[in-house]
Coordinates of C-alpha atoms and ligand atoms in Angstrom, one line a residue:
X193 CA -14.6 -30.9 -0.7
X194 CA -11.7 -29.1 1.2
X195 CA -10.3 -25.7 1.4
X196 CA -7.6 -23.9 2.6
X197 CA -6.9 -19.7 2.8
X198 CA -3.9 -19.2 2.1
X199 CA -3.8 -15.6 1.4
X200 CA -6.0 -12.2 0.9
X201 CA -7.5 -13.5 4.2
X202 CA -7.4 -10.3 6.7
X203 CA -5.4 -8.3 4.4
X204 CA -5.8 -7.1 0.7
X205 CA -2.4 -9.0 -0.9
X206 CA -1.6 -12.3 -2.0
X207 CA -4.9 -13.7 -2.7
X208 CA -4.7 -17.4 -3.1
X209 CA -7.4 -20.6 -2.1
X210 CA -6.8 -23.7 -2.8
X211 CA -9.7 -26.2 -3.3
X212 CA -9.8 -29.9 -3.6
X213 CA -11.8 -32.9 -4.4
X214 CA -11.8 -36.2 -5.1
X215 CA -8.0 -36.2 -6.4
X216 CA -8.1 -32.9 -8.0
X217 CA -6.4 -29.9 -6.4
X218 CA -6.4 -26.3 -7.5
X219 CA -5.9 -22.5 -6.5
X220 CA -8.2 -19.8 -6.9
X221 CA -5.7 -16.8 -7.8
X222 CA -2.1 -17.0 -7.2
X223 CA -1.3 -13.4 -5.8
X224 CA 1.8 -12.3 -4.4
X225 CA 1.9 -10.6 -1.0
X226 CA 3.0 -7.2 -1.0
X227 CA 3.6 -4.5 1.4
X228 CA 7.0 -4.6 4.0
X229 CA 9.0 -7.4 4.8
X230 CA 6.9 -9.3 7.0
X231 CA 3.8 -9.8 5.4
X232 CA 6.3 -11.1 2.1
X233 CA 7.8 -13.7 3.6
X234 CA 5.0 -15.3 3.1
X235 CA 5.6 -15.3 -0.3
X236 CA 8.2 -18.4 0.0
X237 CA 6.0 -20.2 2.1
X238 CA 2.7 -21.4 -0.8
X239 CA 0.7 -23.9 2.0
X240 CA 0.6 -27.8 2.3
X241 CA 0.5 -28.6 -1.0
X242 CA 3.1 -29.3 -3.8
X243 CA 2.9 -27.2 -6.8
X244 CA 3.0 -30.3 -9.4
X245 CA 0.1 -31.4 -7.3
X246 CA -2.6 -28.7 -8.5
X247 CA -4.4 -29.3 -11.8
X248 CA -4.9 -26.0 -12.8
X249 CA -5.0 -22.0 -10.9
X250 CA -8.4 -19.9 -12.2
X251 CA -7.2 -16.7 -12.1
X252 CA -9.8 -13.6 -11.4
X253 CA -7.5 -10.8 -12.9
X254 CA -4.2 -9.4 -13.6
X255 CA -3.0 -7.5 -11.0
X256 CA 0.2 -9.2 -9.1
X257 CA -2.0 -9.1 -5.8
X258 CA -3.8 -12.2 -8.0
X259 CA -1.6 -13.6 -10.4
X260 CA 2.3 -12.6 -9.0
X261 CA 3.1 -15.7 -7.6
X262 CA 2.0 -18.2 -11.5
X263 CA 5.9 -17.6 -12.5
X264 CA 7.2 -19.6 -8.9
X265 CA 4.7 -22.1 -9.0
X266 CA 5.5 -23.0 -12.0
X267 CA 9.5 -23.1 -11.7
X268 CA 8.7 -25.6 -8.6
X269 CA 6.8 -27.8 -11.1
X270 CA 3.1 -26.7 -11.5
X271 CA 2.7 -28.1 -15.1
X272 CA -1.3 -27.9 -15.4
X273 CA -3.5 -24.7 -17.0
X274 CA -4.2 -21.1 -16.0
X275 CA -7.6 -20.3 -16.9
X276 CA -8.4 -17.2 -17.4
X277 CA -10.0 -14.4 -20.3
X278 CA -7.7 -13.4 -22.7
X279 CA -7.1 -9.3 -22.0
X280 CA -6.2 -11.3 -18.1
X281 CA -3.6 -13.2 -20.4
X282 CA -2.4 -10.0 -22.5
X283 CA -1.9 -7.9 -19.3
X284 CA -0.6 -10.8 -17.4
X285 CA 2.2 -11.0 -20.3
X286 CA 3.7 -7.2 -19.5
X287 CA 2.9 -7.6 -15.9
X288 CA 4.3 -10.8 -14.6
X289 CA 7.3 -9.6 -16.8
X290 CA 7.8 -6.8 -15.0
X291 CA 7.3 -8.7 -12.0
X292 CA 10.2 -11.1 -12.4
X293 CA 12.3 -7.8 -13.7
X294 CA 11.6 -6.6 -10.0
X295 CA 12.2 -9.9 -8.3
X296 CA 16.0 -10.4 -10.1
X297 CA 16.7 -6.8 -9.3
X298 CA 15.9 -6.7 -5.5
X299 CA 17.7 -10.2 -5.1
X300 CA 20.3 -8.4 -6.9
X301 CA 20.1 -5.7 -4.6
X302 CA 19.8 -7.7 -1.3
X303 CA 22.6 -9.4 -2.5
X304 CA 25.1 -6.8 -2.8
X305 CA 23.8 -5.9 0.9
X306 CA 24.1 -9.4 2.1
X307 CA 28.1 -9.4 0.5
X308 CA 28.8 -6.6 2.3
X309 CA 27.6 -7.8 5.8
X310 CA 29.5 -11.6 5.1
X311 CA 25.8 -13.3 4.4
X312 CA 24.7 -15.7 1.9
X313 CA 23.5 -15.4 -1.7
X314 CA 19.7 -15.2 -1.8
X315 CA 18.4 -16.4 -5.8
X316 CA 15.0 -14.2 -6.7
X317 CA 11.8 -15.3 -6.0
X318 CA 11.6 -15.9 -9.9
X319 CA 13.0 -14.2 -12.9
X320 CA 11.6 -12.8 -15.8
X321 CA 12.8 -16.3 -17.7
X322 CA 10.7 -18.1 -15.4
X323 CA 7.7 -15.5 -15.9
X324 CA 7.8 -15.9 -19.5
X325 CA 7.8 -19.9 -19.2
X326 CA 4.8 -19.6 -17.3
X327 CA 3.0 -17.9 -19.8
X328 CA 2.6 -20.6 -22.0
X329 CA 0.9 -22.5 -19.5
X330 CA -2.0 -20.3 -19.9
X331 CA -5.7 -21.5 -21.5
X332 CA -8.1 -18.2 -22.3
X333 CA -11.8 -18.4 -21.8
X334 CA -14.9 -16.4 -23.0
X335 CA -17.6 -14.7 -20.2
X336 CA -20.5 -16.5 -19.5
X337 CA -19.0 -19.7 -21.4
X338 CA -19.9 -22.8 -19.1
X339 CA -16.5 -25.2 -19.3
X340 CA -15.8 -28.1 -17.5
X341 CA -12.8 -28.6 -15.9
X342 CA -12.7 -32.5 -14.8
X343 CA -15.6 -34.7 -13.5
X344 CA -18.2 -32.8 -11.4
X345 CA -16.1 -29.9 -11.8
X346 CA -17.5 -26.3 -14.1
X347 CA -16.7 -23.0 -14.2
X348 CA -18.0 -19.7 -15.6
X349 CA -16.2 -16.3 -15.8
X350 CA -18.2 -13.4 -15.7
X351 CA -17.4 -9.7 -15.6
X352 CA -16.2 -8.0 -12.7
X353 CA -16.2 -4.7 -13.9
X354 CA -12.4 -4.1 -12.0
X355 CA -9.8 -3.5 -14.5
X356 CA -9.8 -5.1 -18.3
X357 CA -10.3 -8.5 -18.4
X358 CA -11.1 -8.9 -14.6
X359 CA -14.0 -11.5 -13.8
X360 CA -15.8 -13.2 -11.1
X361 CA -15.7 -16.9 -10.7
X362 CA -18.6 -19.1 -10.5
X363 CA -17.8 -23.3 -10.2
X364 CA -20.2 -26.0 -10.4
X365 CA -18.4 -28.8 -8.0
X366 CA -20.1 -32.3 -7.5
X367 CA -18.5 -34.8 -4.9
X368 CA -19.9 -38.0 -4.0
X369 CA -23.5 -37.3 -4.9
X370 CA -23.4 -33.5 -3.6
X371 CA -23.3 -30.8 -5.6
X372 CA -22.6 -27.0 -4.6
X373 CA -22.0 -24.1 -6.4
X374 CA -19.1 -21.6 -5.4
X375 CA -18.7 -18.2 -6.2
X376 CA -16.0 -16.0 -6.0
X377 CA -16.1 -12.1 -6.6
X378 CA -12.4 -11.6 -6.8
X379 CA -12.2 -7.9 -7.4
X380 CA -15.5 -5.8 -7.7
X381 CA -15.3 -3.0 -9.7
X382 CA -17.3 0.3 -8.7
X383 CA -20.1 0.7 -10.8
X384 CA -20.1 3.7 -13.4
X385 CA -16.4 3.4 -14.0
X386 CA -14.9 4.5 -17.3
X387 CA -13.6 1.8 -19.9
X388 CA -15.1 -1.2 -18.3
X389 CA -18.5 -2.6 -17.8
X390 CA -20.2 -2.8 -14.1
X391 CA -20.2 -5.9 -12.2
X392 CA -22.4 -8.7 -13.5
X393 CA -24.7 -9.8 -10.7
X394 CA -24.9 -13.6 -9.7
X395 CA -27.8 -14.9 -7.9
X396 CA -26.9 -18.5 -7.5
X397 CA -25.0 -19.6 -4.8
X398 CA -24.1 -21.7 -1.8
X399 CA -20.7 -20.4 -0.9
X400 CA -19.5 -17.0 -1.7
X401 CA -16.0 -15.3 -1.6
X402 CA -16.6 -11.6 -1.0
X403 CA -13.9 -9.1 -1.5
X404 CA -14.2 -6.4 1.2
X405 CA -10.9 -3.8 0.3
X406 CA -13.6 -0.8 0.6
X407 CA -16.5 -2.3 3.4
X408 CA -16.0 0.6 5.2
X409 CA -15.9 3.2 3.2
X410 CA -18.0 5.1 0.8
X411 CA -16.9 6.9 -2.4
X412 CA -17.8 10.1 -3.5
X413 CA -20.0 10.1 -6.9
X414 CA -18.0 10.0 -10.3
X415 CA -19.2 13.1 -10.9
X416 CA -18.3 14.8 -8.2
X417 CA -14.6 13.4 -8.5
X418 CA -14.3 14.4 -12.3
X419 CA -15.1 18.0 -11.1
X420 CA -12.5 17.8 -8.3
X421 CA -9.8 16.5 -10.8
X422 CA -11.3 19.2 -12.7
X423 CA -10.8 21.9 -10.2
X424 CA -7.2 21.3 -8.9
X425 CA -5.9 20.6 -13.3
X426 CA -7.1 24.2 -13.5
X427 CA -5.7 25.5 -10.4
X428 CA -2.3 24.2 -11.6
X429 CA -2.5 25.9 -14.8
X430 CA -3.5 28.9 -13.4
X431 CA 0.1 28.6 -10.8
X432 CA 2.0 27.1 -14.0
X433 CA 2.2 24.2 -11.3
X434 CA 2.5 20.4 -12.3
X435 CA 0.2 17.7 -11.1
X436 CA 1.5 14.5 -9.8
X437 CA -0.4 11.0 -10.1
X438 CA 0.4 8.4 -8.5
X439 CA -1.2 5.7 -10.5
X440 CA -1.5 1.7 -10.9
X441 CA -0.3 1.1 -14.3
X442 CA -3.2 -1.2 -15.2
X443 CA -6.6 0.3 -15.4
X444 CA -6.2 3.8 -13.3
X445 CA -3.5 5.1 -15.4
X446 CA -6.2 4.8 -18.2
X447 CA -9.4 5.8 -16.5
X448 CA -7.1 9.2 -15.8
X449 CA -6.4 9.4 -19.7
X450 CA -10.1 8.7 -20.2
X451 CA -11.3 10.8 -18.0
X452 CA -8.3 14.1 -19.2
X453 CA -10.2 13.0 -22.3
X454 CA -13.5 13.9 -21.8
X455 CA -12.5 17.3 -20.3
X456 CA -10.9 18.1 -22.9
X457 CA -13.4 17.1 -25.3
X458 CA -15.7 19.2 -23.5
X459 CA -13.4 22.2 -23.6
X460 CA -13.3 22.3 -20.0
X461 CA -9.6 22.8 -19.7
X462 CA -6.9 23.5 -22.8
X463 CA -4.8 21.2 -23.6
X464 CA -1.3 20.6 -21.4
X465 CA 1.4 18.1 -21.6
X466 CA 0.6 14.6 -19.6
X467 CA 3.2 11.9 -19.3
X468 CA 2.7 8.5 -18.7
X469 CA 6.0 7.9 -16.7
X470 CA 5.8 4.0 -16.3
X471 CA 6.8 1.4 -19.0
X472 CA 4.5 -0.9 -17.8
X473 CA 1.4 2.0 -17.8
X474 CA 2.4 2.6 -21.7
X475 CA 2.3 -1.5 -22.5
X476 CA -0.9 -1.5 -20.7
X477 CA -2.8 1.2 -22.5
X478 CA -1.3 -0.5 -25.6
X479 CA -2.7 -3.6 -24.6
X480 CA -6.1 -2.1 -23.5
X481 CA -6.7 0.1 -27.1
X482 CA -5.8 -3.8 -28.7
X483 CA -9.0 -5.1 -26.5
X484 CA -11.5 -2.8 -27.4
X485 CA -14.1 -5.7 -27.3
X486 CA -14.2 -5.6 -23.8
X487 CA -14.5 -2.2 -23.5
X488 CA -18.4 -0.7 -21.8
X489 CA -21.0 1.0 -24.1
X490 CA -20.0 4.8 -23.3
X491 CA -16.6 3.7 -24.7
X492 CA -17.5 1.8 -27.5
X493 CA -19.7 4.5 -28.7
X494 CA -16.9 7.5 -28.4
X495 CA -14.4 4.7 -30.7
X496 CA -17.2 4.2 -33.4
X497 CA -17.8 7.8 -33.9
X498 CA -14.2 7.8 -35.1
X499 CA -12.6 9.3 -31.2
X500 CA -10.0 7.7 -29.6
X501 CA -10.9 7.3 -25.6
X502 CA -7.2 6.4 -24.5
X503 CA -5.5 9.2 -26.4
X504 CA -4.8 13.0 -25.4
X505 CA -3.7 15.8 -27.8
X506 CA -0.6 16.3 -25.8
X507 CA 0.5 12.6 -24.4
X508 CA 4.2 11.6 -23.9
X509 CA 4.8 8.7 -23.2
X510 CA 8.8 8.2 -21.6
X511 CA 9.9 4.6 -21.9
X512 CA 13.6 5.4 -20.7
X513 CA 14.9 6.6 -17.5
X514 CA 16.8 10.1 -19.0
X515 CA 13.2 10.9 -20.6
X516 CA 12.0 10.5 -17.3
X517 CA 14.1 12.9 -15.9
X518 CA 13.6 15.2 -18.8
X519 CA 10.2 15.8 -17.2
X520 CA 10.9 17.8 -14.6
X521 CA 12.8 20.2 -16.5
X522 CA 10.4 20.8 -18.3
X523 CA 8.5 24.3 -17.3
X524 CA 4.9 25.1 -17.3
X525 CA 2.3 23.3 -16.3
X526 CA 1.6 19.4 -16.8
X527 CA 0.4 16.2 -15.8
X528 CA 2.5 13.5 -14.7
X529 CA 0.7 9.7 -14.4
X530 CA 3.4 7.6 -12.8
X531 CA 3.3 4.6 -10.6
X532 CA 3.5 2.4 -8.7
X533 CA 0.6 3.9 -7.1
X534 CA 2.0 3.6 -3.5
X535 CA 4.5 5.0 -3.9
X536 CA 6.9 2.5 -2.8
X537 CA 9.0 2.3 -5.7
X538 CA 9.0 3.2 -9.1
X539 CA 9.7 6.1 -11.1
X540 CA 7.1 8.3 -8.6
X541 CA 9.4 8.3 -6.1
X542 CA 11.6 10.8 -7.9
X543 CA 8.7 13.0 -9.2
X544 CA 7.8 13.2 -5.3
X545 CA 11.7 14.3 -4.1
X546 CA 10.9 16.7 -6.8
X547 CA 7.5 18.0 -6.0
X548 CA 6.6 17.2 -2.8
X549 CA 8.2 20.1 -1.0
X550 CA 6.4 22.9 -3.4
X551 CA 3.5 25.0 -2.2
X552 CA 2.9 24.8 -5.9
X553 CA 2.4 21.0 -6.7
X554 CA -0.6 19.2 -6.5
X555 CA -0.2 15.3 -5.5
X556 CA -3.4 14.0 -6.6
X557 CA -3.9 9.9 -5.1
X558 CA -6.8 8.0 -6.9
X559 CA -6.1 4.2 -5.7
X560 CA -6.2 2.4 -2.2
X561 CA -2.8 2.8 -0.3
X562 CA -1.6 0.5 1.5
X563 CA -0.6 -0.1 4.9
X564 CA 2.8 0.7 5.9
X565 CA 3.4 2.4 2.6
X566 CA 4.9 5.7 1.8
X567 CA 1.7 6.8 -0.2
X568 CA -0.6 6.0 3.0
X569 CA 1.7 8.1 5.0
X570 CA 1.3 11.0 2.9
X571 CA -2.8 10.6 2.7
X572 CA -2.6 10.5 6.3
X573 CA -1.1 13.7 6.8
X574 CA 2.7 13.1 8.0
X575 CA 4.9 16.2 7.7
X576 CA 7.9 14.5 6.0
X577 CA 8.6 11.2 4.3
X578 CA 12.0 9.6 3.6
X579 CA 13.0 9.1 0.1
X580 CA 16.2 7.9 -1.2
X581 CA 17.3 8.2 2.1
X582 CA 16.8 12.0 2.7
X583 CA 13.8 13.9 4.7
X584 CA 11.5 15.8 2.2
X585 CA 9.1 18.0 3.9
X586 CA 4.9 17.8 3.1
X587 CA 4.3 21.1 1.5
X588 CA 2.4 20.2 -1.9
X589 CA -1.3 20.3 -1.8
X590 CA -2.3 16.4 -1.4
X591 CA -5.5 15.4 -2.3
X592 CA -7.5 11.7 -2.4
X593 CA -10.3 11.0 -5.0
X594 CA -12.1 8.2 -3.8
X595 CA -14.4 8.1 -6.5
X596 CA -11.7 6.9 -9.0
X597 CA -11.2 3.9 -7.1
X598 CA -11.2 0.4 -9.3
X599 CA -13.5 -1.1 -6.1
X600 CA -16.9 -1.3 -5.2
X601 CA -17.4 0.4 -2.6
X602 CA -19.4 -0.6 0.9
X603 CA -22.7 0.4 -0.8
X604 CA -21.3 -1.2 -3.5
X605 CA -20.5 -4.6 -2.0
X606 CA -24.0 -4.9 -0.2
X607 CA -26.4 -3.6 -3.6
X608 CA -24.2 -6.7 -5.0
X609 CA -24.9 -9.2 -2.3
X610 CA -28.2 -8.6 -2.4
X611 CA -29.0 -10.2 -5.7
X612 CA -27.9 -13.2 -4.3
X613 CA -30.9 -15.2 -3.5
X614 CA -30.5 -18.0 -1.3
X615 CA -31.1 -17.5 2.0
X616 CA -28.7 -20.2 3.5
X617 CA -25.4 -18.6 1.5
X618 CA -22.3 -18.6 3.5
X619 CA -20.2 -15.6 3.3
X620 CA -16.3 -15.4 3.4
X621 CA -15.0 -12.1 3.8
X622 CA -11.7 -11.7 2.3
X623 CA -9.2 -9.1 0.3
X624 CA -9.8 -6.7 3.3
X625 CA -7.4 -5.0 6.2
X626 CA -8.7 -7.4 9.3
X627 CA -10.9 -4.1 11.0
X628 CA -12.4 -3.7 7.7
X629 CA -13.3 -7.2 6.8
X630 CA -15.1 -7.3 10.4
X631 CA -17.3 -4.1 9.7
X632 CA -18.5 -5.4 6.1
X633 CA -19.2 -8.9 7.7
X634 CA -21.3 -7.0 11.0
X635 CA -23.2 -6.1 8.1
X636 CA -23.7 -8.4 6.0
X637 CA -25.0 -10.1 9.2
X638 CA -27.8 -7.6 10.3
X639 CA -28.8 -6.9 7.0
X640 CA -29.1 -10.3 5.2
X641 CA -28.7 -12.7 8.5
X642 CA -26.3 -14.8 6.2
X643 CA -24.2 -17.2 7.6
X644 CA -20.3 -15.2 7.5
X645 CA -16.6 -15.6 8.5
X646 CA -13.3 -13.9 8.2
X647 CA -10.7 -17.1 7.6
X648 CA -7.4 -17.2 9.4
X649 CA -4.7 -17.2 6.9
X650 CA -4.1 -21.0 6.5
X651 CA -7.1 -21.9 7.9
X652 CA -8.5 -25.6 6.7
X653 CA -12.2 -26.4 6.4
X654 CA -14.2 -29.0 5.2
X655 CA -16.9 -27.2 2.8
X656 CA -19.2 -30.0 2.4
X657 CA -18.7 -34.0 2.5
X658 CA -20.8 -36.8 0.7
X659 CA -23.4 -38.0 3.8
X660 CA -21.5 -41.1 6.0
X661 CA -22.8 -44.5 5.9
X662 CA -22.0 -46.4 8.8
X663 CA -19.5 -49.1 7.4
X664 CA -18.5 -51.6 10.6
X665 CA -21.5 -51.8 13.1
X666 CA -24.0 -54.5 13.0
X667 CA -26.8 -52.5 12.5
X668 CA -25.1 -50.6 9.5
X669 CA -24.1 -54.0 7.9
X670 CA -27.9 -54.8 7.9
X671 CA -29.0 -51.4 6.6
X672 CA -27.1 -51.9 3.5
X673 CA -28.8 -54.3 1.3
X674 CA -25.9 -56.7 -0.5
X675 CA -26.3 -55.6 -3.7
X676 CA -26.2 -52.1 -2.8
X677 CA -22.9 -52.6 -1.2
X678 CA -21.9 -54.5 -4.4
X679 CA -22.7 -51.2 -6.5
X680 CA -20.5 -49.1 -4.5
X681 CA -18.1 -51.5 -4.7
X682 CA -18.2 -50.8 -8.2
X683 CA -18.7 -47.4 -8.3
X684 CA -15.4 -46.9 -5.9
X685 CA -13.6 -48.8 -8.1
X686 CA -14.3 -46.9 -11.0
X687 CA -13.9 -43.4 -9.8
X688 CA -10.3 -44.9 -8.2
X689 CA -9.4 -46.9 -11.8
X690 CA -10.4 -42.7 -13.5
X691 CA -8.6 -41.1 -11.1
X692 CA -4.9 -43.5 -11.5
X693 CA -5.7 -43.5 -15.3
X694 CA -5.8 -39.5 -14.9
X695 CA -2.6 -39.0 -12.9
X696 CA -0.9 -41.5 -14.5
X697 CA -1.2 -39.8 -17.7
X698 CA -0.3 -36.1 -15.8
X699 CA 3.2 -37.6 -14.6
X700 CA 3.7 -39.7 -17.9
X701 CA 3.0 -36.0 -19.4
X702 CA 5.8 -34.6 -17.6
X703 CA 8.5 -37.3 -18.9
X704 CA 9.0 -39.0 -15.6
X705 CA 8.3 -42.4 -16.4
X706 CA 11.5 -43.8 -16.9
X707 CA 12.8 -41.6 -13.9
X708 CA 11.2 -43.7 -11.3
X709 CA 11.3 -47.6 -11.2
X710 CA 9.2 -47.9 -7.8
X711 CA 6.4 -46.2 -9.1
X712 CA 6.7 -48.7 -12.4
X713 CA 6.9 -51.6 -9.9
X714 CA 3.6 -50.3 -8.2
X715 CA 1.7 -50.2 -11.4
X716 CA 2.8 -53.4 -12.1
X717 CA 1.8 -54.9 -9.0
X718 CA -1.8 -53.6 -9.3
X719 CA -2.2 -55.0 -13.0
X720 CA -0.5 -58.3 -11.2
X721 CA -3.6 -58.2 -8.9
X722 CA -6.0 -57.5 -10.9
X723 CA -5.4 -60.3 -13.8
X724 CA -5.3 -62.6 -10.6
X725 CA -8.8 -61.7 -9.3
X726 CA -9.9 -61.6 -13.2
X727 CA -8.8 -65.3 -13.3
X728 CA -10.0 -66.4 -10.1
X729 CA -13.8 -64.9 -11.0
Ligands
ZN1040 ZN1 -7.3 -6.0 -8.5
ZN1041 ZN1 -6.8 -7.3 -5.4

C-alpha cells in the first residue's frame, strides 16, 4: 500500500493524495492550488501517475482547494467515479462551473498579454465545457453508509461539520493479508457553527490525515463574535456607514445571513439592506435552502416552526454586474456580503476601491486569508493596497472575527484527536502553512506521544506491505512446505487473472479496443499460453 502527497502538504491549497494497491490507484481530493503564480504552477504538474490510471477520486468537500482540479483530470482521460455526498455534488455543480468560467477568462486574459509581448497562446487549465463533462462522472453517497469500492477496499463518509455536505473519510484497505484503516479529516469544521452539524468523532484508526489550517490559533467564542458583528452593524447605522464582507461564497456567506437572522429576530438591530454581491454566493444559498436535510438541530428547528434561517427582510441579491454597481450608490446604511473572501478577485475588489479609504466603512473579514493575498495584507495592517492598478489608502475600520471561521480551531483539532483511541496511530499533518503544521504536530507529540510527520509535497511512502517471505535462499525454499507454495501459486494467479479481467473491462469501457492491435496480440498470447499449459496438465 503506497502513497504519495501531492498537494495541501505545508500549505492550505491543492489538497490531493493519491493511494494505491494491488492495481488500484486513487486520489483523495483533487484540489486546485491557489494563491500567486508560483504555488499554481503546480496546478499543471498532477504527480507520477496518468489520470486514466486512477479508479476513482473520494472527494471530502466542495470547496476548489478540494475538488478544482476533477474538470482537468478528467479532460486528460480520468473516466472512473467521484464519490462523494450529494449537497458535495450540488455545490460542486455551481462551483467547478464557476471555476472553469475563471480558468477560460484568465487564459483569455494572459493571452491578450502574451499577444502583445510576441508570446505563445496558452489554452485554460479547463473550461466550463470540460467542468460540466466532469460532473456526470460523479456517484453520491449517504453518511455513515459502509460501501465498498473494489476488493479489500471500503469507505465511509461521515460529517465534518465544515460547510454543507463536507465529510471526513474513513477506508477499510486490505493488501495481501494486512488490513488498515485510514482516516482522513479533510476539513474540520469548528464546533457550534450555524447551519451545519459538529464534527463526528472517529475513534478507529491506524493512519490519520489531520488538517491543521488553524493549529496555532485559537478562536474567540461564537458568542462573543456574534456580539462583535453586533456591535460594529450598529455602529454603522448609527454613522449611515456601509459594512463590507468579504465572504467565501459557500458556507460563510450563509452563516452571515444566518447569523443577520437571528439579530434580527431578536430585535437587536432594525432591519437594513444586505446584498449578496456574488453569483456564485446566491446559487449557493439556493442550493443550501434545497438541502435542508443536512442542515444541524438549531436550524431545523427555526424551519419547522414555519422561519426561514437563510432569509433576511431586506436581502438583494445582484446577479449582474450594473446591479453591482448600483450598490454603492445607494445611500444609507447596509450590508454588503461579497467574495471572494481574499480579496483577490471578484466583485469585492471594487466595493474595497470604494470603501476602503472612508473613516466611515467598516471592512469586517470572517475567513482565513491567505498568504500573499490582498485580504491578508489588509488584516495585517498595511497602509495602502493596490487595486486595479491604483494606490487606495487604509482608512476604514478593519476588523477580523475569528470566531466565524468554517475550521476547528487548535483546541479544536486536539479535543478531536483525542477520541482517537489507538495508541500506535500515525499522524500526518497537512492543509496547514509549513510554521503552522509544525506547532500543531509539537503538540500532538507531547500531548498524545503519537507517531507524526509533515510530508514533503511529492513525497512517496510505503504505508504498509504484506510480510516478505524469503523466495531464493535454501533455507527459505525449505521453510515453505510444497503445498503451501502450490496455494500461493494459486492465489497469485487468481488475484493477477481479477485484476486483467478488471482492467481489461475499464479500457474495453472506454472504446479502445479496436484502437490498439498490440494490446489484442498480448491478450492473445496469454490465452495462447494458457490453453497450452491446460493441454499439457
Ligand atoms: Zn474547505
Ligand atoms: Zn481546504
Amino acid at each position: 500500500m503506497k502513497v504519495e502527497f501531492l498537494g495541501g502538504v505545508r500549505t492550505v491549497t491543492g489538497s490531493a493524495t493519491l493511494l494505491e494497491k494491488d492495481s488500484i490507484k486513487w486520489l483523495v481530493d483533487c484540489g486546485m492550488f491557489q494563491g500567486g503564480k508560483e504555488i499554481e504552477k503546480k496546478n499543471d504538474d498532477t504527480g507520477s501517475y496518468r489520470p486514466r490510471e486512477l479508479s476513482f477520486i473520494l472527494l471530502t468537500h466542495a470547496h476548489i482547494d478540494h475538488s478544482g482540479l476533477i474538470p482537468k483530470l478528467v479532460r486528460e482521460g480520468f473516466r472512473g467515479k467521484v464519490v462523494c455526498t450529494k449537497a458535495t455534488l450540488d455545490l460542486c455543480e455551481v462551483m467547478l462551473r464557476d471555476s472553469g468560467h475563471i480558468q477560460e477568462m484568465e487564459a483569455e486574459w494572459q493571452n491578450r498579454k502574451n499577444r502583445r509581448a510576441g508570446g505563445k497562446r496558452a489554452g485554460p487549465l479547463y473550461t466550463v465545457k470540460d467542468a460540466e463533462k466532469s460532473l456526470k462522472c460523479f456517484l453520491t453517497v449517504n453518511y455513515n453508509e459502509i460501501v465498498s469500492l473494489a476488493d479489500g477496499l471500503k469507505v465511509r463518509f461521515q460529517d465534518a461539520g465544515h460547510i454543507l455536505g463536507s465529510a471526513i473519510i474513513e477506508l477499510w484497505v486490505e493488501e495481501g493479508g494486512e488490513g488498515k484503516k485510514l482516516v482522513f479529516s479533510g476539513d474540520l469544521g469548528n464546533s457550534g457553527q450555524p447551519i451545519v452539524r459538529d464534527p463526528s468523532w472517529i475513534r478507529e484508526a491506524d493512519l490519520l490525515w489531520l488538517e491543521s489550517t488553524y493549529g496555532n490559533r485559537l478562536h474567540k467564542s461564537r458568542e462573543e463574535t456574534t456580539q462583535e458583528l453586533l456591535k460594529i452593524v450598529q455602529g454603522a447605522i448609527g454613522h449611515q456607514a456601509k459594512v463590507i464582507i468579504p465572504a467565501f461564497a459557500v458556507e460563510r456567506t450563509q452563516d452571515i445571513i444566518y447569523t443577520l437572522g437571528q439579530l434580527m429576530r431578536e430585535g437587536l438591530i432594525p432591519s437594513i439592506p444586505v446584498y449578496i454581491d456574488s453569483p456564485l454566493a446566491i446559487s449557493a444559498t439556493e442550493i443550501f435552502k434545497k438541502n435542508s436535510d443536512y442542515f444541524d438541530r438549531e436550524t431545523k428547528e427555526i424551519l419547522s416552526r414555519g422561519g426561514s434561517p437563510l432569509d433576511l427582510p431586506e436581502m438583494i441579491y445582484t446577479r449582474t454586474t450594473e446591479e453591482s454597481k448600483a450598490i454603492n450608490e445607494d445611500e444609507g446604511p447596509g450590508i454588503i456580503i461579497s467574495a471572494s473572501g481574499m480579496c483577490d478577485s471578484g466583485r469585492i475588489k471594487h466595493h474595497l476601491k470604494h470603501h476602503l479609504w472612508q473613516e466611515k466603512s467598516h471592512i469586517v473579514f470572517i475567513g482565513y486569508q491567505g498568504e500573499g493575498t490582498i485580504g491578508r495584507r489588509i488584516v495585517d495592517g498595511a497602509e495602502s493596497v493596490r487595486l486595479f492598478g491604483e494606490v487606495v489608502a487604509i482608512k476604514a475600520h478593519i476588523h477580523t472575527l475569528g470566531g466565524f471561521s468554517a475550521h476547528a480551531d487548535q483546541t479544536g483539532l486536539l479535543e478531536w484527536l483525542s477520541h482517537f483511541e489507538n495508541p500506535q496511530l500515525e499522524v500526518f499533518v497537512n492543509h496547514g502553512e509549513e510554521k503552522v503544521s509544525m506547532e500543531l504536530s509539537r503538540l500532538i507529540l507531547e500531548r498524545f506521544h503519537l507517531k507524526v510527520s509533515i510530508p514533503q509535497w511529492r513525497e512517496k511512502r510505503i504505508l504498509f506491505a504484506p510480510e516478505e517471505r524469503p523466495i531464493s535462499e535454501e533455507a527459505g525454499e525449505e521453510a515453505v512446505a510444497p503445498e503451501e507454495t502450490f496455494h500461493l501459486l494459486l492465489r497469485h494467479l487468481d488475484r493477477n487473472y481479477k485484476r486483467l479481467r478488471k482492467k481489461l473491462k475499464r479500457w474495453r469501457g472506454m472504446g479502445e479496443e479496436t484502437q490498439d492491435p498490440h494490446r489484442l496480440r498480448q491478450l492473445e498470447e496469454v490465452n495462447r499460453r494458457i490453453e497450452e499449459l491446460e493441454s499439457e496438465l
